[in-house]
XYZ file of C-alpha atoms in Angstrom:
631
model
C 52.645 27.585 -124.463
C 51.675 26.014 -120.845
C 50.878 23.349 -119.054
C 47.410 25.059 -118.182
C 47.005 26.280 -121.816
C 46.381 22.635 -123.089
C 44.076 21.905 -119.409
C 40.462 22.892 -120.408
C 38.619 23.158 -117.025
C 35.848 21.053 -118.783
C 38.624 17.945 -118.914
C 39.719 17.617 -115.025
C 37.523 15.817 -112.159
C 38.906 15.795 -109.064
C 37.622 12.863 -106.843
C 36.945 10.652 -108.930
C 36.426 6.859 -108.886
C 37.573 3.943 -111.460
C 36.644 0.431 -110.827
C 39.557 -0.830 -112.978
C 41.967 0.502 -115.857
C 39.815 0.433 -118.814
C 36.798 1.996 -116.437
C 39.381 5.027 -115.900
C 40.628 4.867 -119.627
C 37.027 5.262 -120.592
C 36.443 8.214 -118.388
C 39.353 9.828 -119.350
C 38.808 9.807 -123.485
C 35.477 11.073 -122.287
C 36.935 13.914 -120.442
C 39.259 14.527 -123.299
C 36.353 15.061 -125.934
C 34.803 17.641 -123.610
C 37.630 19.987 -124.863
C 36.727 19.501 -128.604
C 39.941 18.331 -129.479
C 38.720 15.328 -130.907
C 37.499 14.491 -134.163
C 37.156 11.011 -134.073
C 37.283 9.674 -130.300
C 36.540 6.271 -131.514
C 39.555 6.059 -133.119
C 41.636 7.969 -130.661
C 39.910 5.607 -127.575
C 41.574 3.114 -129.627
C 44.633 4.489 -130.175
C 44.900 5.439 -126.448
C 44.329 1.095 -126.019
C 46.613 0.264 -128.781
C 49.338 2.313 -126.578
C 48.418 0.270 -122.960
C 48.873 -2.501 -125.046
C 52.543 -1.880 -125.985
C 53.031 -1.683 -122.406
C 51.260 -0.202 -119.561
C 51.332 4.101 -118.819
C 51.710 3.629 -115.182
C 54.949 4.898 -114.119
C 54.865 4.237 -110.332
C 54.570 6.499 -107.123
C 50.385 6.407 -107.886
C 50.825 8.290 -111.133
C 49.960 6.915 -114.772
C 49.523 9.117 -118.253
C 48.062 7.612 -120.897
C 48.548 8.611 -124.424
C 48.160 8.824 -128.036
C 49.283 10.496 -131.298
C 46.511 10.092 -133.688
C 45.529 11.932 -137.129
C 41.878 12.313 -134.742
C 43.437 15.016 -132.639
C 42.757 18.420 -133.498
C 45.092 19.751 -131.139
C 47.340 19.497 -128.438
C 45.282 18.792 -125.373
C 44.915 17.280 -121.715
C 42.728 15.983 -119.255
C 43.301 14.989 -115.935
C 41.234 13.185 -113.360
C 42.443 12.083 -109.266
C 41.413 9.465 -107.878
C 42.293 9.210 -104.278
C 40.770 5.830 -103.248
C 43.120 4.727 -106.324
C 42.677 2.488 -109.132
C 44.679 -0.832 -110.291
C 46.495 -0.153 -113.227
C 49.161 -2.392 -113.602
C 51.426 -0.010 -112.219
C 55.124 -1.088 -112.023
C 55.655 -1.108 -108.675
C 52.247 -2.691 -107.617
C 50.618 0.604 -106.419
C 47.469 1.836 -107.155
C 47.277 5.211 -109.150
C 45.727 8.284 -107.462
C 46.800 10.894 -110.700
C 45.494 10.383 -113.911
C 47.197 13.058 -116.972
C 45.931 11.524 -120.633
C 47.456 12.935 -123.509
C 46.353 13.959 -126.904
C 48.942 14.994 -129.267
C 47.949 15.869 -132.960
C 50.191 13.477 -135.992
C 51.589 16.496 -137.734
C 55.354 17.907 -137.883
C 54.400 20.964 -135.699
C 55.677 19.679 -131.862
C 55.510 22.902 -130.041
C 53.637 21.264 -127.737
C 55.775 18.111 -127.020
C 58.448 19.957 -124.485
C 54.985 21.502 -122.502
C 54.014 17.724 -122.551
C 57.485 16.417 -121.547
C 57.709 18.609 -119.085
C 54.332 17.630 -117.222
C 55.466 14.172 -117.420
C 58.949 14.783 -115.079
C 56.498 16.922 -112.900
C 54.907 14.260 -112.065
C 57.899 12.558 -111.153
C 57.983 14.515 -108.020
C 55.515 13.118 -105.149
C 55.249 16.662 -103.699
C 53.459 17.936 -107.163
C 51.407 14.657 -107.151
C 50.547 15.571 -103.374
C 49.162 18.578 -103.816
C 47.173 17.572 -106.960
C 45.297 15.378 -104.834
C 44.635 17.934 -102.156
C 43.323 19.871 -104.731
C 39.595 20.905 -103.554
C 38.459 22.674 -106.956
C 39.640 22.946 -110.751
C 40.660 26.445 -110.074
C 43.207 25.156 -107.345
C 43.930 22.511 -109.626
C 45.256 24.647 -112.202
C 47.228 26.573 -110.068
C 49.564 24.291 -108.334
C 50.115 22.842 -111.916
C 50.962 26.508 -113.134
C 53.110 26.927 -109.924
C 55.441 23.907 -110.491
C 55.641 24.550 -113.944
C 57.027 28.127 -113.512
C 59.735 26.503 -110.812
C 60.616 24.349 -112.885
C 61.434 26.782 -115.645
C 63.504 28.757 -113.182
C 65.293 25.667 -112.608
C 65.645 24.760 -115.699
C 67.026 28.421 -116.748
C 70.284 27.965 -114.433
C 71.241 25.196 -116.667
C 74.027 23.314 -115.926
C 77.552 22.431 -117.221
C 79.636 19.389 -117.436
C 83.095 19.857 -117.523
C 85.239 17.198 -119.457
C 83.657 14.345 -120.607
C 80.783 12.478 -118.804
C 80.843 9.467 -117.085
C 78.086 8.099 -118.214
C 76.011 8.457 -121.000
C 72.300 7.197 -121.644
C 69.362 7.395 -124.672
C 66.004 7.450 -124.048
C 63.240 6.550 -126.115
C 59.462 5.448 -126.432
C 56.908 4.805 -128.980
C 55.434 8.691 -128.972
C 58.574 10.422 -128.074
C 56.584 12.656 -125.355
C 56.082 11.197 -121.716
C 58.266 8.553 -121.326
C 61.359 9.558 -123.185
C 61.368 12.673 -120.755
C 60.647 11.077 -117.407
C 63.404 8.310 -117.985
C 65.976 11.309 -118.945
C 64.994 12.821 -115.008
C 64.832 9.662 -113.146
C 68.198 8.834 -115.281
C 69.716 12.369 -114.498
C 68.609 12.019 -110.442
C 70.085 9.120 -110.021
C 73.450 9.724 -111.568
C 73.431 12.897 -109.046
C 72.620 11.292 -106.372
C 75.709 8.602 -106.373
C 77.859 11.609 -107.597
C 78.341 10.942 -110.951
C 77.972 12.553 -114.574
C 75.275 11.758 -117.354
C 74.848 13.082 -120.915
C 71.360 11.718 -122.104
C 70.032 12.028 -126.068
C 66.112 11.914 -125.968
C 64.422 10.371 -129.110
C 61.120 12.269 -129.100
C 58.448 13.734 -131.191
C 60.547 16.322 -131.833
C 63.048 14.811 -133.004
C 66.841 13.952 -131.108
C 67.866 16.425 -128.611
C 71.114 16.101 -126.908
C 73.221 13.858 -129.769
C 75.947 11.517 -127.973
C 79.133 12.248 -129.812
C 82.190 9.664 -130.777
C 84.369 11.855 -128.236
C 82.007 11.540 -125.114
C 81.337 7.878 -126.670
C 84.553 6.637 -126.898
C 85.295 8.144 -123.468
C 82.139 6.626 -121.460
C 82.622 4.427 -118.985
C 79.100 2.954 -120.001
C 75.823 3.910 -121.767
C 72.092 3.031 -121.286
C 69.909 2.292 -123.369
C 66.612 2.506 -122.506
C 64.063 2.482 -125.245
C 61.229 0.961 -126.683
C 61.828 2.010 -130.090
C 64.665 1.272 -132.764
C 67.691 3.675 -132.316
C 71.208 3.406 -134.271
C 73.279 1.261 -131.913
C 76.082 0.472 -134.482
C 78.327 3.446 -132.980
C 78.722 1.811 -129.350
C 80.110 -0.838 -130.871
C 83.657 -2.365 -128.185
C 81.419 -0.308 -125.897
C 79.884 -1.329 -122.270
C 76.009 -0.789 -123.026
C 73.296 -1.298 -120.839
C 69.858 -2.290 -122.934
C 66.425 -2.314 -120.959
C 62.909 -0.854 -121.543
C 62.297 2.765 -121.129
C 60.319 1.747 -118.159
C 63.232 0.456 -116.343
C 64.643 4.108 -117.479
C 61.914 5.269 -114.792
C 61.452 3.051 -112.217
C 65.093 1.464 -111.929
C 67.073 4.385 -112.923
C 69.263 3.537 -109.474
C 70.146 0.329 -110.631
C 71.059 0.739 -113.955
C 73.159 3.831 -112.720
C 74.984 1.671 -110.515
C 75.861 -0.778 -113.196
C 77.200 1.585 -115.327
C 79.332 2.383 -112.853
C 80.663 -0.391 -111.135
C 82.303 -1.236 -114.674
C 79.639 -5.220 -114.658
C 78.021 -3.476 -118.272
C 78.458 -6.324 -121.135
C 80.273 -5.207 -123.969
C 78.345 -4.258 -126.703
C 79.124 -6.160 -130.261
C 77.274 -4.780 -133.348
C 76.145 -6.446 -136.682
C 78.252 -5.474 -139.728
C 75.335 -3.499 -141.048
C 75.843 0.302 -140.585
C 72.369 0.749 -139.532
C 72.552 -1.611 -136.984
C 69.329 -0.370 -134.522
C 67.926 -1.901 -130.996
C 65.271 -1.879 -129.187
C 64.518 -4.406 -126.422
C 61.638 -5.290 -127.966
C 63.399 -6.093 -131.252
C 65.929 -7.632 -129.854
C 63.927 -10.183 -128.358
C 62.079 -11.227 -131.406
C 59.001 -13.553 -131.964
C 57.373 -15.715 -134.465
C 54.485 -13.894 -134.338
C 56.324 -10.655 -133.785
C 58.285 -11.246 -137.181
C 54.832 -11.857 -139.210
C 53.140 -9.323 -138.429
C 55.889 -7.153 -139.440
C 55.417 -8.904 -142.804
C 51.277 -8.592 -142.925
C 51.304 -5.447 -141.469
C 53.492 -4.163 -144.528
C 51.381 -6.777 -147.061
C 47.786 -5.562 -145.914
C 48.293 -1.942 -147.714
C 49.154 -3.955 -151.589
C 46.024 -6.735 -150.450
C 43.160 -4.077 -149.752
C 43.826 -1.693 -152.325
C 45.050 -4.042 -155.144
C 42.064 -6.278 -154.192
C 39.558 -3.973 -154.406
C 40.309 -2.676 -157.678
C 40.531 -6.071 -158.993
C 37.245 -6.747 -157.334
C 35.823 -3.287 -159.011
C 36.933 -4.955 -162.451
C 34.778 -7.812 -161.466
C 31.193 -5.868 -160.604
C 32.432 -3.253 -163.825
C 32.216 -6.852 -165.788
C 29.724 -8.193 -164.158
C 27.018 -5.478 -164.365
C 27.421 -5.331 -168.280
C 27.401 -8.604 -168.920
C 23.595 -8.850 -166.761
C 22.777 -5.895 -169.084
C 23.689 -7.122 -172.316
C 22.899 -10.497 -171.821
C 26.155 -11.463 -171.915
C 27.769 -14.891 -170.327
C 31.031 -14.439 -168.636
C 34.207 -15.823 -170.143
C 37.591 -16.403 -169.571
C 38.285 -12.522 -170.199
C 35.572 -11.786 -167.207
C 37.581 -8.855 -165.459
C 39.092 -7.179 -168.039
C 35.767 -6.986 -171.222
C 35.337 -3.150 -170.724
C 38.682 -0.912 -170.858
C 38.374 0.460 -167.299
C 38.090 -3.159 -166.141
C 41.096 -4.217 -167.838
C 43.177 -0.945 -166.673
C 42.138 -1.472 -162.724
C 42.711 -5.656 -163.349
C 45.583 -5.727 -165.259
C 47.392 -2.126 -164.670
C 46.908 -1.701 -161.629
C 44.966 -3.622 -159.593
C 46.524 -6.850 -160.584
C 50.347 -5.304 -160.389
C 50.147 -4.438 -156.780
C 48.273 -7.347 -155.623
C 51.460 -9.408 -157.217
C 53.762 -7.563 -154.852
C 51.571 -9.171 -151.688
C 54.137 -11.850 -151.427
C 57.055 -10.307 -151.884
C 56.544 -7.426 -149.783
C 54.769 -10.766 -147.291
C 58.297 -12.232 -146.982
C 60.439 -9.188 -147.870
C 59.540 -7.751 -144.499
C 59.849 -10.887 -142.193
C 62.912 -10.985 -143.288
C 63.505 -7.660 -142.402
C 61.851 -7.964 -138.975
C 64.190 -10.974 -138.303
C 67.534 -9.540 -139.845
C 67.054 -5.404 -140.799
C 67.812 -4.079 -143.797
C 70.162 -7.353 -145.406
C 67.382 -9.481 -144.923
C 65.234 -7.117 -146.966
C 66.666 -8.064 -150.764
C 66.523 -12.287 -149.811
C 63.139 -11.884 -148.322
C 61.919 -10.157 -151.823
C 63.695 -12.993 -153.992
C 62.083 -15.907 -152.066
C 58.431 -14.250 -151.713
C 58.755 -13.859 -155.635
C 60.311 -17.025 -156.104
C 56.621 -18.387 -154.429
C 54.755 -16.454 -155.905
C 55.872 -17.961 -159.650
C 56.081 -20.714 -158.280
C 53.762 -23.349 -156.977
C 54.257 -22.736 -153.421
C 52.354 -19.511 -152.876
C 51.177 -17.824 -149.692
C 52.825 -20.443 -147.748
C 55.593 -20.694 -149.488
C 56.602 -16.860 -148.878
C 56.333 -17.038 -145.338
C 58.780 -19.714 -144.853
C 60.825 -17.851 -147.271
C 60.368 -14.395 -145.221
C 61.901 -16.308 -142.159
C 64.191 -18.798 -144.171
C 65.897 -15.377 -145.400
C 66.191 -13.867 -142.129
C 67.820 -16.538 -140.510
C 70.138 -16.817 -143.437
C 71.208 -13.438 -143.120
C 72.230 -14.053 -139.468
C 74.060 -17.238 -139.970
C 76.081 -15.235 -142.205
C 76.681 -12.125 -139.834
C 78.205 -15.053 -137.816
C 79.834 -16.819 -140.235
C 81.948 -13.773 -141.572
C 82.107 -11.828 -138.144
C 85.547 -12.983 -138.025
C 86.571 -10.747 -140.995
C 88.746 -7.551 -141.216
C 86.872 -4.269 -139.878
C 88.037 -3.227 -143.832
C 85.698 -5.203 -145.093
C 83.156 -4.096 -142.582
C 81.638 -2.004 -145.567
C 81.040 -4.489 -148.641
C 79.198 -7.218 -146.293
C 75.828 -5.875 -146.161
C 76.198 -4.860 -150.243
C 78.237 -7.570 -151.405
C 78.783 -10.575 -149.563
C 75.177 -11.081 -147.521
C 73.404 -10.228 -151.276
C 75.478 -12.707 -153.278
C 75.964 -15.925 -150.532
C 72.278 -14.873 -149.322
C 70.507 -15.061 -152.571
C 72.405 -17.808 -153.428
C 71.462 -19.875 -150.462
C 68.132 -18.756 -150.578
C 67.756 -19.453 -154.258
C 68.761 -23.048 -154.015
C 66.407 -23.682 -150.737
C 63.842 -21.988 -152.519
C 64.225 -23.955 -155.752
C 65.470 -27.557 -154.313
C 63.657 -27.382 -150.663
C 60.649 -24.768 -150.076
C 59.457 -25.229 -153.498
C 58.854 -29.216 -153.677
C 57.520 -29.349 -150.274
C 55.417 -26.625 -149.703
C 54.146 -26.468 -153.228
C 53.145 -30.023 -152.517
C 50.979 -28.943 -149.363
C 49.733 -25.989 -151.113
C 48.531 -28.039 -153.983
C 46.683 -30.585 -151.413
C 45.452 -27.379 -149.240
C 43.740 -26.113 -152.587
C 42.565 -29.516 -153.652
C 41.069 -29.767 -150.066
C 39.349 -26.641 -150.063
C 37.908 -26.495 -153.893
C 36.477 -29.647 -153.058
C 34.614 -29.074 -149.400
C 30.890 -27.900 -149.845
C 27.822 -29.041 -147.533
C 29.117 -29.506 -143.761
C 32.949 -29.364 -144.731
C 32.316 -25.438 -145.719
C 29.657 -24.888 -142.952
C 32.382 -26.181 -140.194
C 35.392 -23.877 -141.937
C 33.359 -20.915 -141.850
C 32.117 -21.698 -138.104
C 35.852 -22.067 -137.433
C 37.080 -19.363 -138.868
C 34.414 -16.740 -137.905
C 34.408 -17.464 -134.403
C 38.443 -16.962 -134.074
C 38.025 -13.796 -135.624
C 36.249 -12.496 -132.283
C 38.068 -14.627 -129.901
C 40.962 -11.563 -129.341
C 39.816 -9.177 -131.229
C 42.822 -8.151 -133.460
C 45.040 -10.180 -131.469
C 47.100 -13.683 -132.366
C 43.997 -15.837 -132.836
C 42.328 -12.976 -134.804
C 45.085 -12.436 -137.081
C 45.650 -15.952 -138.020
C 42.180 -16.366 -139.447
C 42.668 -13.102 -141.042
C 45.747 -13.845 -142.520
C 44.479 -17.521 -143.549
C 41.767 -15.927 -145.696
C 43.608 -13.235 -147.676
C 46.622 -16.052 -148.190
C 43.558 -18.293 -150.080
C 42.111 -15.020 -151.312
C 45.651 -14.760 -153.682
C 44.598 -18.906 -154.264
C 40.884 -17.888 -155.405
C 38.979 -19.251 -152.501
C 36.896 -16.180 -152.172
C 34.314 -17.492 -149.944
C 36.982 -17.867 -146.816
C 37.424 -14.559 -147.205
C 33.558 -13.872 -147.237
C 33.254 -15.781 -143.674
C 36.189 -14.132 -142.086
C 35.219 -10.677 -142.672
C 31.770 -11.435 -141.786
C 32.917 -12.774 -138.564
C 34.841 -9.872 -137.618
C 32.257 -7.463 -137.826
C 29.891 -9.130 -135.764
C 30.907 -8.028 -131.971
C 31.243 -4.651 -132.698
C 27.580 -4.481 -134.359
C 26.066 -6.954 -131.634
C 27.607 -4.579 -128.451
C 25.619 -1.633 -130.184
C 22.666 -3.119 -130.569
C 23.132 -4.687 -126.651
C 23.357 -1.264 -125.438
C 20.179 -0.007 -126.988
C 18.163 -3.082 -126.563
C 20.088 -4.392 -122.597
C 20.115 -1.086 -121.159
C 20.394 -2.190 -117.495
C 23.073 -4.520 -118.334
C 25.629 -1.105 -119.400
C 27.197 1.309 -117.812
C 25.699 5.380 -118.709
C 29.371 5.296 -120.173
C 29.121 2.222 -122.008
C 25.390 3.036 -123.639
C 26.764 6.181 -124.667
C 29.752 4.823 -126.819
C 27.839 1.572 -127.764
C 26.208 2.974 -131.318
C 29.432 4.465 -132.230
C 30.443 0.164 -132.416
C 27.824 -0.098 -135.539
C 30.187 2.107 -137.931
C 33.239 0.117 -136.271
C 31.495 -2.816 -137.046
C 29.992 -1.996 -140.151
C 34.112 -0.907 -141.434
C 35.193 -4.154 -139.848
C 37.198 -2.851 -137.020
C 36.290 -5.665 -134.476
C 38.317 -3.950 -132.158
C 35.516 -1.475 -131.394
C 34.737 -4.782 -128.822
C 37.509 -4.020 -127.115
C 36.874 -1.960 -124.347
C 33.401 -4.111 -123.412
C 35.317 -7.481 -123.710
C 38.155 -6.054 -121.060
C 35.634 -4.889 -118.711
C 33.700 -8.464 -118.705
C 35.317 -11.117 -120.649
C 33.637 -14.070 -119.077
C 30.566 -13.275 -120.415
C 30.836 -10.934 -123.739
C 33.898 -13.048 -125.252
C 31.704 -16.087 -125.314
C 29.135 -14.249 -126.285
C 30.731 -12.592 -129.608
C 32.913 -15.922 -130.280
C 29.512 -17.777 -130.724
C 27.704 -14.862 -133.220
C 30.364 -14.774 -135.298
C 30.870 -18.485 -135.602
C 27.295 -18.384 -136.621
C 27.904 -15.944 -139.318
C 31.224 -17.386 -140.775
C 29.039 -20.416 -141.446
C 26.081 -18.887 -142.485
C 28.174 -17.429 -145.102
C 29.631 -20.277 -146.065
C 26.168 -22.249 -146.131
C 25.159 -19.874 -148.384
C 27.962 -19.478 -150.727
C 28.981 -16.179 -150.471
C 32.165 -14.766 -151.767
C 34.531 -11.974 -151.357
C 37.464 -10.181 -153.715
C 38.140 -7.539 -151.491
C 40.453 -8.197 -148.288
C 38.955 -5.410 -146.068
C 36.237 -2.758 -146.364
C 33.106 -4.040 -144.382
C 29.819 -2.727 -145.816
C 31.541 -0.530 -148.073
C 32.646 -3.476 -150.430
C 29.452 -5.378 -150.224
C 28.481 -4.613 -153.839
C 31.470 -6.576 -154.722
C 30.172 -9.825 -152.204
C 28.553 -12.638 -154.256
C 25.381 -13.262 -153.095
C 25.494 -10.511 -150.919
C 21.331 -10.712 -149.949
C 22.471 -14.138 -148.319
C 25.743 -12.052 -146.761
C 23.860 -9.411 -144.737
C 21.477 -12.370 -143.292
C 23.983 -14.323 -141.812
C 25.330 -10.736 -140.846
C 22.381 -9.891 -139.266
C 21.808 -13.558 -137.791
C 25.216 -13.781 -135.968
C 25.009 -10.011 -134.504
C 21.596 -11.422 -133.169
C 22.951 -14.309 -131.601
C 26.031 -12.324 -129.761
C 23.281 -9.788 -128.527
C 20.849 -11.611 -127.505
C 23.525 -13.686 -125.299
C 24.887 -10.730 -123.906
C 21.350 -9.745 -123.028
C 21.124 -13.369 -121.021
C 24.550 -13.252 -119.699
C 25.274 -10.574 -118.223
C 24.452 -9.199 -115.458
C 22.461 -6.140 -114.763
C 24.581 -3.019 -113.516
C 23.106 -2.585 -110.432
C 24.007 -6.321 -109.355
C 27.271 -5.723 -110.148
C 29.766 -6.318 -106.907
């Protein structure tokens, strides 16, 4: 396979112009699904964002090559666009990028397409390819100066080349998809190391799989080693070593530096944790609040939807034989009819009791790796038989991460022979000990004691107390859009969902799938006020909205925030309290329309759906500004 093979001619524009980056993004996923590679470009467009977001494709020298590996690709595939007036694109080194290369790669175990992609991403490393890209005067010429490189660089490639001895230096390289990135850090590293006369072994951590393994040998004889990734790798074998940890950006655009370092002998020495699978990243190693809790709810949401819904199917199941038999509910309501019971009580009800477990479990385990896994699980459970609850496992999540690295410091001091019973004996015993009597004397008094008066608080507001929540919490869920401010309400309403305050869950999820459903109707209704790009994609918003993706908003929020943030924020405030005002309820944590027979009152639901999307769209329609006003 070739670069060209993957190039449909259908997928390049030459000359083209971007106002911004998510105006070239746009035009670029559109490009893509001219190849039919695409199932679902929806959901790749938003994988292709979810990657910018991690950090930005441009890699300097007016090149940038977006990407994503999504289940929505059919197969391996590019499209390619220059720009020669350029477009900003948060490029490194402040330049605007001329070259545009987006990348679809499918999420299955066959990579014979990530070297053909690798390789097109160190191409582009070299300003004479980029060059005559850009001179490029038809698709046909296009093609051929790619297919020309690529077979010069396979000749080049085919000398190979040999170290002799050990190397000097010795480097991994890493990103999220293992295919662009990972590959133009190992050049940039490898050029560099040339040019100031020196050796370099690099291991790549791609898509398919590690190529080039450091060993001890080469380790132990290093004079440093750079790490440059944006992912986890195993860092526990450089430990007494000099190691150099940056993004795999800095791989790319300061590969002369961070040569340099390495050898001018300034490299800190590298001290790892006790545990054997001690792993880096600089993004890890940074850490977060926020960082740490998502880790946590990102792990939770699986046990919360699908344990949820079942136990919310138990409900209707219940609920629909009691109306026909003229039955009043009792305290068994959920469980009368067998298959109720079974989804309630076998299954249903067994993984939603893992929510906080798994909730702290793996905030621990964001703060602390795998030690902080086991206290993490004892203090969720500890909260969750307890009186403490939701909020009670997340201080416990980072109460038992912290724990575990007070002891890595307390007991760093001991013999490398006992290196091998800490993480198994001695950060399990003193951890869960600690965290047992925190938990029991500490967490559980307090927090239990605010949960109580949170609960109290909330079964008692009704009238304008409700109304207010709702507007509260329904307008934060469109003030990011899956960001910070987003999740927070989010992860609010499923905490008091596990309390049985089903009606904040009603109002958040109503909130949420307001902008998406109010930017479709915009674009039918507000024609002149959207792009021909932006009508085209806006219906595809009323199944992102109606499945409660509110990130569907995305790409209309980047491109004019002043006016369709407001805009959303305000709709979905509307609905959250709508939905409060009218008492609806929800047992299911996620779903959209597809769990509205499970929605108490769910009549009164879809009006204040239908009110807020209304609102949001007919302020768009007043705000902004028509497209051919535009500056």
């Amino acid at each position: 396979m070739r670069i060209k093979d993957l190039l449909d001619p259908k997928s390049i524009c030459l000359n083209g112009t971007a106002k911004d980056k998510a105006d070239a993004i746009n035009q670029m996923v559109s490009l893509m699904a001219k190849s039919g590679s695409i199932s679902d470009v929806e959901v790749y467009h938003k994988g292709v964002l979810a990657r910018e977001e991690e950090s930005t494709t441009a890699v300097g020298e007016g090149v940038a090559i977006p990407h994503c590996k999504s289940s929505s690709v059919l197969r391996p595939a590019l499209a390619a666009m220059t720009v020669p007036a350029g477009v900003d694109y948060d490029a490194p080194d402040g330049e605007k990028v001329k070259v545009i290369f987006l990348i679809a790669a499918p999420n299955t175990k066959d990579n014979v397409h990530v070297d053909v992609l690798s390789k097109l991403s160190v191409l582009l490393l070299d300003e004479n390819f980029t060059k005559d890209l850009l001179k490029a005067d038809s698709v046909e010429k296009f093609l051929a100066v790619v297919d020309d490189a690529e077979t010069k660089k396979d000749a080049q490639d085919a000398k190979g080349s040999s170290i002799s001895g050990y190397p000097e230096i010795l480097a991994v390289t890493a990103c999220p998809t293992g295919i662009a990135h990972t590959y133009m850090a190992e050049e940039n590293l490898k050029k560099a190391a040339e040019k100031a006369g020196s050796t370099i072994k690099i291991e790549t951590r791609g898509s398919s799989g590690t190529k080039n393994e450091l060993t001890a040998d080469e380790i132990a004889h290093a004079k440093a080693i750079i790490v440059a990734v944006d992912v986890n790798v195993p860092m526990g074998r450089f430990n007494g070593r000099k190691v150099i940890r940056c993004r795999v950006s800095d791989g790319i655009n300061k590969s002369d530096e961070l040569v340099s370092k390495a050898l001018n002998g300034t490299a800190p020495v590298y001290s790892a944790g006790s545990d054997a699978s001690d792993s880096s990243s600089e993004q890890k190693s940074g850490g977060s609040v926020y960082k740490h809790l998502m880790t946590g709810v990102s792990h939770m949401i699986p046990f919360v939807v699908g344990g949820g819904i079942l136990i919310a199917l138990a409900f209707l199941f219940d609920g629909i034989y009691c109306k026909s038999n003229g039955i009043t509910p009792d305290g068994t309501f959920g469980s009368m009819l067998p298959i109720s019971a079974f989804l309630k009580g076998k299954v249903g009800g067994v993984a939603f009791g893992f929510m906080l477990p798994v909730l702290a479990g793996f905030i621990a385990f964001s703060i602390a790796d795998r030690p902080g896994l086991a206290l993490g699980f004892l203090g969720g459970a500890m909260a969750a038989n307890g009186t403490s609850g939701f909020l009670g496992a997340l201080v416990a999540g980072f109460f038992a991460g912290y724990t575990v690295l007070a002891l890595k410091k307390a007991f760093a001091g001991l013999p490398k022979s006992l290196d091998g019973i800490k993480p198994v004996l001695i950060y399990p015993l003193i951890g869960m000990l600690i965290v047992g009597l925190g938990m029991n004397f500490i967490i559980e008094p307090v927090v239990g004691a605010i949960n109580h008066w949170l609960n109290a608080g909330l079964n008692q507001i009704s009238g304008t107390s409700a109304v207010l929540l709702g507007l509260i919490l329904g307008g934060m869920m469109a003030v990011d859009m899956g960001g910070p401010v987003n999740k927070a309400a989010y992860v609010f309403a499923t905490g008091m969902l596990a309390e049985g305050h089903y009606n904040i869950m009603a109002a958040v999820m109503v909130g949420g799938m307001v902008p998406p459903i109010a930017i479709a109707l915009a674009t039918i209704i507000f024609k002149n006020k959207f792009t021909a790009e932006e009508r085209k994609a806006g219906p595809v918003n009323f199944v992102m909205g109606f499945a409660f993706i509110t990130e569907g908003a995305i790409p209309y929020a980047a491109a004019d925030p002043g006016r369709v943030l407001p805009s959303c924020i305000v709709g979905s405030a509307v609905a959250g309290a709508l939905s409060m005002a009218f008492k609806c309820t929800l047992m299911a944590p996620h779903g959209g329309v597809f769990v509205f027979p499970v929605v108490g009152n769910p009549f009164a639901y879809i009006i204040a759906l239908l009110v807020g999307s209304a609102v949001s769209c007919l302020m768009l329609g007043v705000l902004k500004k028509n497209v051919s006003e535009r500056s």
